[in-house]
Tab-separated table of C-alpha atoms and ligand atoms in Angstrom:
chain	number	residue	atom	x	y	z
O	762	MET	CA	76.114	72.242	-125.525
O	763	ALA	CA	73.679	69.393	-126.237
O	764	ARG	CA	73.824	68.105	-129.780
O	765	MET	CA	70.724	68.677	-131.865
O	766	ARG	CA	68.937	65.501	-132.998
O	767	LYS	CA	69.229	64.693	-136.671
O	768	LYS	CA	66.357	66.292	-138.556
O	769	LYS	CA	63.847	64.152	-140.411
O	770	ASN	CA	64.248	64.211	-144.202
O	771	LEU	CA	67.531	66.089	-143.835
O	772	ILE	CA	68.611	65.388	-147.429
O	773	SER	CA	65.375	66.292	-149.189
O	774	ARG	CA	64.853	69.367	-147.024
O	775	THR	CA	68.438	70.487	-147.707
O	776	GLU	CA	67.853	70.013	-151.444
O	777	ALA	CA	64.773	72.214	-151.192
O	778	CYS	CA	67.070	75.012	-149.943
O	779	SER	CA	69.476	74.678	-152.869
O	780	ASP	CA	69.167	78.399	-153.732
O	781	HIS	CA	70.909	79.147	-150.450
O	782	PHE	CA	73.399	76.320	-150.244
O	783	PHE	CA	76.636	75.335	-151.977
O	784	GLU	CA	77.641	71.677	-151.696
O	785	ASP	CA	81.249	72.578	-152.550
O	786	PRO	CA	81.924	76.073	-151.148
O	787	SER	CA	85.560	75.988	-152.220
O	788	ALA	CA	84.357	76.111	-155.848
O	789	ASN	CA	83.254	79.711	-155.104
O	790	ARG	CA	86.617	80.711	-153.700
O	791	GLY	CA	87.512	84.162	-155.050
O	792	HIS	CA	84.156	84.761	-156.782
O	793	TRP	CA	81.431	84.414	-154.174
O	794	ARG	CA	79.574	87.520	-155.251
O	795	GLU	CA	79.264	86.270	-158.808
O	796	ALA	CA	78.254	82.770	-157.639
O	797	CYS	CA	75.552	84.307	-155.422
O	798	GLY	CA	74.270	86.633	-158.155
O	799	MET	CA	75.298	89.702	-156.151
O	800	PRO	CA	77.000	92.867	-157.532
O	801	GLU	CA	80.787	92.663	-157.772
O	802	ASP	CA	81.213	95.740	-155.560
O	803	CYS	CA	78.852	94.669	-152.764
O	804	ARG	CA	80.126	94.004	-149.262
O	805	MET	CA	80.468	90.493	-147.989
O	806	PHE	CA	79.799	89.557	-144.368
O	807	VAL	CA	80.538	86.076	-143.047
O	808	GLU	CA	79.118	84.623	-139.839
O	809	ILE	CA	80.860	81.682	-138.187
O	810	GLY	CA	78.710	79.223	-136.224
O	811	CYS	CA	75.319	80.697	-137.130
O	812	GLY	CA	73.336	78.044	-135.233
O	813	LYS	CA	69.652	78.137	-136.218
O	814	GLY	CA	70.253	81.343	-138.169
O	815	LEU	CA	68.102	84.024	-136.515
O	816	PHE	CA	70.913	86.608	-136.556
O	817	ALA	CA	71.820	85.770	-140.170
O	818	GLU	CA	68.192	86.105	-141.251
O	819	ASN	CA	67.774	89.524	-139.627
O	820	MET	CA	71.144	90.793	-140.823
O	821	ALA	CA	70.360	89.769	-144.393
O	822	LYS	CA	66.906	91.395	-144.147
O	823	ASN	CA	68.389	94.639	-142.784
O	824	HIS	CA	71.188	94.719	-145.364
O	825	PRO	CA	69.749	93.526	-148.678
O	826	ASP	CA	72.775	94.950	-150.511
O	827	VAL	CA	75.247	92.828	-148.544
O	828	CYS	CA	76.205	89.304	-149.602
O	829	TYR	CA	75.850	87.377	-146.349
O	830	VAL	CA	77.420	83.938	-145.936
O	831	ALA	CA	76.842	81.893	-142.780
O	832	ILE	CA	78.959	78.898	-141.777
O	833	GLU	CA	77.578	76.145	-139.567
O	834	ARG	CA	79.060	72.700	-139.087
O	835	GLU	CA	76.043	71.038	-137.469
O	836	PRO	CA	73.835	69.798	-140.363
O	837	SER	CA	70.532	69.993	-138.469
O	838	CYS	CA	71.186	73.560	-137.302
O	839	CYS	CA	72.330	74.549	-140.770
O	840	LEU	CA	69.128	73.137	-142.241
O	841	LEU	CA	66.923	75.185	-139.877
O	842	ALA	CA	68.924	78.311	-140.727
O	843	MET	CA	68.606	77.679	-144.465
O	844	GLU	CA	64.863	77.114	-144.132
O	845	LYS	CA	64.583	80.504	-142.404
O	846	ALA	CA	66.326	82.139	-145.387
O	847	LYS	CA	64.123	80.272	-147.859
O	848	ASN	CA	60.858	81.041	-146.029
O	849	ALA	CA	61.797	84.705	-145.739
O	850	GLY	CA	62.535	84.820	-149.503
O	851	LEU	CA	66.010	86.236	-148.882
O	852	ARG	CA	68.169	86.548	-152.014
O	853	ASN	CA	71.369	87.606	-150.252
O	854	LEU	CA	71.819	84.906	-147.609
O	855	PHE	CA	73.867	81.759	-148.321
O	856	PHE	CA	75.241	78.917	-146.245
O	857	ILE	CA	78.306	76.773	-145.916
O	858	ARG	CA	77.721	73.536	-144.051
O	859	GLY	CA	81.233	73.037	-142.783
O	860	ASP	CA	83.895	73.915	-140.264
O	861	ALA	CA	85.504	77.314	-139.748
O	862	LEU	CA	88.823	75.529	-140.146
O	863	GLY	CA	88.135	75.468	-143.890
O	864	PHE	CA	88.092	79.274	-144.080
O	865	PRO	CA	91.067	79.740	-146.434
O	866	GLU	CA	89.667	77.035	-148.718
O	867	TYR	CA	86.238	78.679	-148.836
O	868	PHE	CA	87.332	82.274	-149.453
O	869	GLY	CA	89.982	84.014	-151.525
O	870	GLU	CA	92.308	86.851	-150.628
O	871	ASN	CA	90.532	90.209	-150.014
O	872	GLU	CA	87.127	88.628	-150.433
O	873	VAL	CA	85.550	89.220	-147.006
O	874	ASP	CA	84.658	92.604	-145.465
O	875	ARG	CA	83.463	91.531	-142.055
O	876	ILE	CA	83.198	88.455	-139.849
O	877	TYR	CA	80.634	87.864	-137.096
O	878	ILE	CA	81.353	85.402	-134.301
O	879	ASN	CA	78.444	85.099	-131.892
O	880	PHE	CA	78.476	82.973	-128.741
O	881	CYS	CA	81.001	80.461	-129.963
O	882	ASP	CA	81.891	77.494	-127.791
O	883	PRO	CA	84.180	78.777	-124.989
O	884	TRP	CA	86.148	75.525	-124.555
O	885	THR	CA	86.806	76.569	-120.952
O	886	ARG	CA	85.918	73.384	-119.104
O	887	GLN	CA	88.050	71.328	-121.439
O	888	ASN	CA	90.808	73.952	-121.258
O	889	LYS	CA	91.455	73.803	-124.986
O	890	PRO	CA	92.099	77.451	-125.915
O	891	LYS	CA	93.466	76.488	-129.321
O	892	ARG	CA	89.948	75.453	-130.346
O	893	ARG	CA	88.444	78.862	-129.597
O	894	LEU	CA	87.421	80.710	-132.746
O	895	THR	CA	89.321	83.775	-131.496
O	896	TYR	CA	92.588	81.904	-130.926
O	897	ARG	CA	95.466	83.616	-132.762
O	898	ALA	CA	95.798	80.848	-135.369
O	899	PHE	CA	92.138	81.424	-136.351
O	900	LEU	CA	92.695	85.203	-136.419
O	901	ASP	CA	95.641	84.740	-138.793
O	902	MET	CA	93.460	82.524	-140.967
O	903	TYR	CA	90.708	85.183	-141.153
O	904	ARG	CA	93.322	87.799	-142.029
O	905	GLN	CA	94.215	85.850	-145.162
O	906	VAL	CA	90.794	86.488	-146.713
O	907	MET	CA	89.863	89.911	-145.327
O	908	LYS	CA	89.881	93.214	-147.167
O	909	GLU	CA	91.602	96.360	-145.997
O	910	GLY	CA	89.806	97.739	-142.965
O	911	GLY	CA	88.212	94.352	-142.267
O	912	GLN	CA	86.518	93.779	-138.930
O	913	ILE	CA	85.496	90.989	-136.632
O	914	HIS	CA	82.379	91.606	-134.525
O	915	PHE	CA	82.493	89.291	-131.532
O	916	LYS	CA	79.838	88.665	-128.850
O	917	THR	CA	79.877	86.275	-125.928
O	918	ASP	CA	78.283	85.636	-122.548
O	919	ASN	CA	81.523	84.153	-121.224
O	920	ASP	CA	83.957	86.363	-119.248
O	921	PRO	CA	87.093	84.164	-119.511
O	922	LEU	CA	86.544	83.755	-123.271
O	923	PHE	CA	86.046	87.511	-123.649
O	924	ASP	CA	89.255	88.324	-121.744
O	925	PHE	CA	91.124	85.702	-123.746
O	926	SER	CA	89.780	87.118	-127.020
O	927	LEU	CA	90.760	90.704	-126.202
O	928	GLU	CA	94.298	89.475	-125.551
O	929	GLU	CA	94.398	87.412	-128.738
O	930	PHE	CA	93.172	90.357	-130.853
O	931	GLU	CA	95.804	92.680	-129.388
O	932	ALA	CA	98.581	90.097	-129.786
O	933	SER	CA	97.645	89.334	-133.394
O	934	GLY	CA	97.527	92.856	-134.823
O	935	TRP	CA	93.845	93.719	-134.410
O	936	LYS	CA	92.733	96.999	-132.835
O	937	THR	CA	89.885	96.513	-130.386
O	938	THR	CA	87.110	99.113	-130.365
O	939	CYS	CA	83.501	99.432	-129.176
O	940	VAL	CA	84.263	97.232	-126.179
O	941	THR	CA	81.415	96.672	-123.747
O	942	ARG	CA	80.812	94.149	-120.993
O	943	ASP	CA	77.096	94.896	-120.907
O	944	LEU	CA	75.884	95.380	-124.459
O	945	HIS	CA	72.179	95.404	-123.569
O	946	HIS	CA	72.688	98.363	-121.233
O	947	SER	CA	75.038	100.220	-123.553
O	948	GLU	CA	74.630	102.901	-126.196
O	949	TRP	CA	74.803	100.167	-128.851
O	950	ASP	CA	71.847	98.137	-127.652
O	951	LYS	CA	69.253	99.916	-129.790
O	952	GLU	CA	70.868	98.709	-132.998
O	953	ASN	CA	71.960	95.321	-131.718
O	954	ILE	CA	70.486	92.242	-133.384
O	955	ARG	CA	70.082	89.411	-130.898
O	956	THR	CA	70.958	85.816	-131.637
O	957	GLU	CA	69.079	82.796	-130.266
O	958	PHE	CA	71.710	82.189	-127.562
O	959	GLU	CA	71.914	85.877	-126.740
O	960	SER	CA	68.185	86.023	-125.883
O	961	LYS	CA	68.547	82.920	-123.749
O	962	TYR	CA	71.466	84.387	-121.764
O	963	ALA	CA	69.730	87.763	-121.449
O	964	GLU	CA	66.685	86.037	-119.909
O	965	GLN	CA	69.048	84.530	-117.326
O	966	GLY	CA	70.415	88.013	-116.522
O	967	ILE	CA	73.882	87.290	-117.933
O	968	PRO	CA	75.525	90.461	-119.334
O	969	ILE	CA	76.583	90.215	-122.972
O	970	LYS	CA	80.155	91.118	-123.865
O	971	ARG	CA	80.944	92.627	-127.291
O	972	VAL	CA	84.020	93.885	-129.133
O	973	VAL	CA	84.755	95.040	-132.674
O	974	ALA	CA	88.284	94.175	-133.793
O	975	GLU	CA	89.789	96.021	-136.753
O	976	MET	CA	92.540	94.424	-138.740
O	977	LEU	CA	95.721	96.455	-138.525
O	978	PRO	CA	98.152	96.311	-141.434
O	979	LYS	CA	101.045	93.933	-141.278
O	980	LYS	CA	104.448	95.416	-142.100
O	981	GLY	CA	104.370	96.934	-145.568
O	982	GLU	CA	100.541	96.892	-145.802
O	983	SER	CA	98.163	99.835	-145.511
O	984	VAL	CA	94.709	99.526	-144.020
O	985	HIS	CA	91.941	102.153	-144.026
O	986	SER	CA	89.993	101.886	-140.801
O	987	ASP	CA	86.178	101.910	-140.822
O	988	GLU	CA	85.482	104.892	-138.594
O	989	ASN	CA	81.799	104.039	-138.379
O	990	ALA	CA	82.470	100.596	-136.972
O	991	CYS	CA	80.002	100.922	-134.095
O	992	GLU	CA	77.280	102.966	-135.700
O	993	ASN	CA	73.831	101.623	-136.250
O	994	ASP	CA	74.311	98.343	-138.091
O	995	ALA	CA	71.245	99.128	-140.156
O	996	THR	CA	72.521	102.492	-141.377
O	997	HIS	CA	76.268	102.578	-141.614
O	998	ILE	CA	76.719	100.451	-144.680
A	1735	SAM	C1	76.684	78.133	-128.893
A	1735	SAM	S1	76.120	77.976	-130.520
A	1735	SAM	C2	75.679	79.666	-130.943
A	1735	SAM	C3	74.772	79.749	-132.136
A	1735	SAM	C4	74.433	81.179	-132.597
A	1735	SAM	N1	75.620	81.859	-133.056
A	1735	SAM	C5	73.757	81.954	-131.501
A	1735	SAM	O1	74.393	82.868	-130.956
A	1735	SAM	O2	72.593	81.685	-131.201
A	1735	SAM	C6	77.622	77.742	-131.424
A	1735	SAM	C7	77.382	77.264	-132.833
A	1735	SAM	O3	78.610	77.296	-133.541
A	1735	SAM	C8	78.766	76.091	-134.269
A	1735	SAM	N2	80.215	75.888	-134.379
A	1735	SAM	C9	81.087	75.698	-133.364
A	1735	SAM	N3	82.339	75.551	-133.821
A	1735	SAM	C10	82.265	75.665	-135.168
A	1735	SAM	C11	83.224	75.609	-136.205
A	1735	SAM	N4	84.518	75.379	-135.944
A	1735	SAM	N5	82.812	75.772	-137.479
A	1735	SAM	C12	81.499	75.980	-137.762
A	1735	SAM	N6	80.530	76.034	-136.810
A	1735	SAM	C13	80.906	75.895	-135.529
A	1735	SAM	C14	78.056	75.039	-133.437
A	1735	SAM	O4	77.648	73.928	-134.224
A	1735	SAM	C15	76.864	75.845	-132.906
A	1735	SAM	O5	75.760	75.786	-133.763
C-alpha cells in the first residue's frame, strides 16, 4: 500500500482534534470509559487500523451509547479520521495514534467488548505471517484485554489471509461464526457498514470475506457467548 503524504499543518490540525485524541493512551489503561466521559457500563469497541476513519465514523454514529476507540499508526490517516469525528460532532469516538502492538499497554484486563479488524495488510508477498493482525500472538494479546464473550469482527478481500485467519482463530481458542466469502451477497449485507477499502475492492468485483470470532474460555474460565453476534449491527446492542 502506498504511504500517504504527510499532511500540511499536521501538529496544529491534530491539536484541533484534542477532544478525540489522547497523546498518551496508556494513561487511560483500565479506565477508558471515565477518560472519555462515557458511562461506566457502556460497551467498548476498538478498531485496529482504521485508515481514514469512515467505518469508525459510521459505527460511532449508529451506536452513540458505545465508547468507540480507533487505532491507526499512520499519522496522516489518523488525522483525517479524527477530523471526520470532529466535523460530525461525535462524542463517543476517540483515537490512538499508535501501533496495535501496544494493545496490552493501551487497555486493561476485561476492558474491551469487541475488536474490528478491517482490510489489514495481508503481508502475503513478503511472506511474513507473524506480522498479520490475526496471527496467534496478536490474538493472545487481544484476549488479555477482552471481556467475557468478547468478539473479533474481521473483514478482508484477501483469500490467503482469510484462510490463514480462520486457522489462527481455531488454533487459538476462538469460535468462528457468521463466516461468509461473499459478504455483499449474503444475508448480512443489509446491515454491513463499508470501509473505504471495502468500497474500492467491491468496485473491482472482489468478494469480501468476513468472520466473527468469539473468544472461548481458557481452562478454568467461563465465557457467555453473544448469541446475537451477527444480527443487525445497528440493533443488537
Ligand atoms: C489497508 S488499510 C485499511 C484501512 C481501513 N481499515 C479500511 O478498510 O478502509 C490498513 C490500515 O491499517 C493501518 N495499520 C496497519 N498495521 C497497523 C498496526 N500494526 N497498528 C495500527 N495500524 C495499522 C495502516 O496504517 C492502514 O491505515
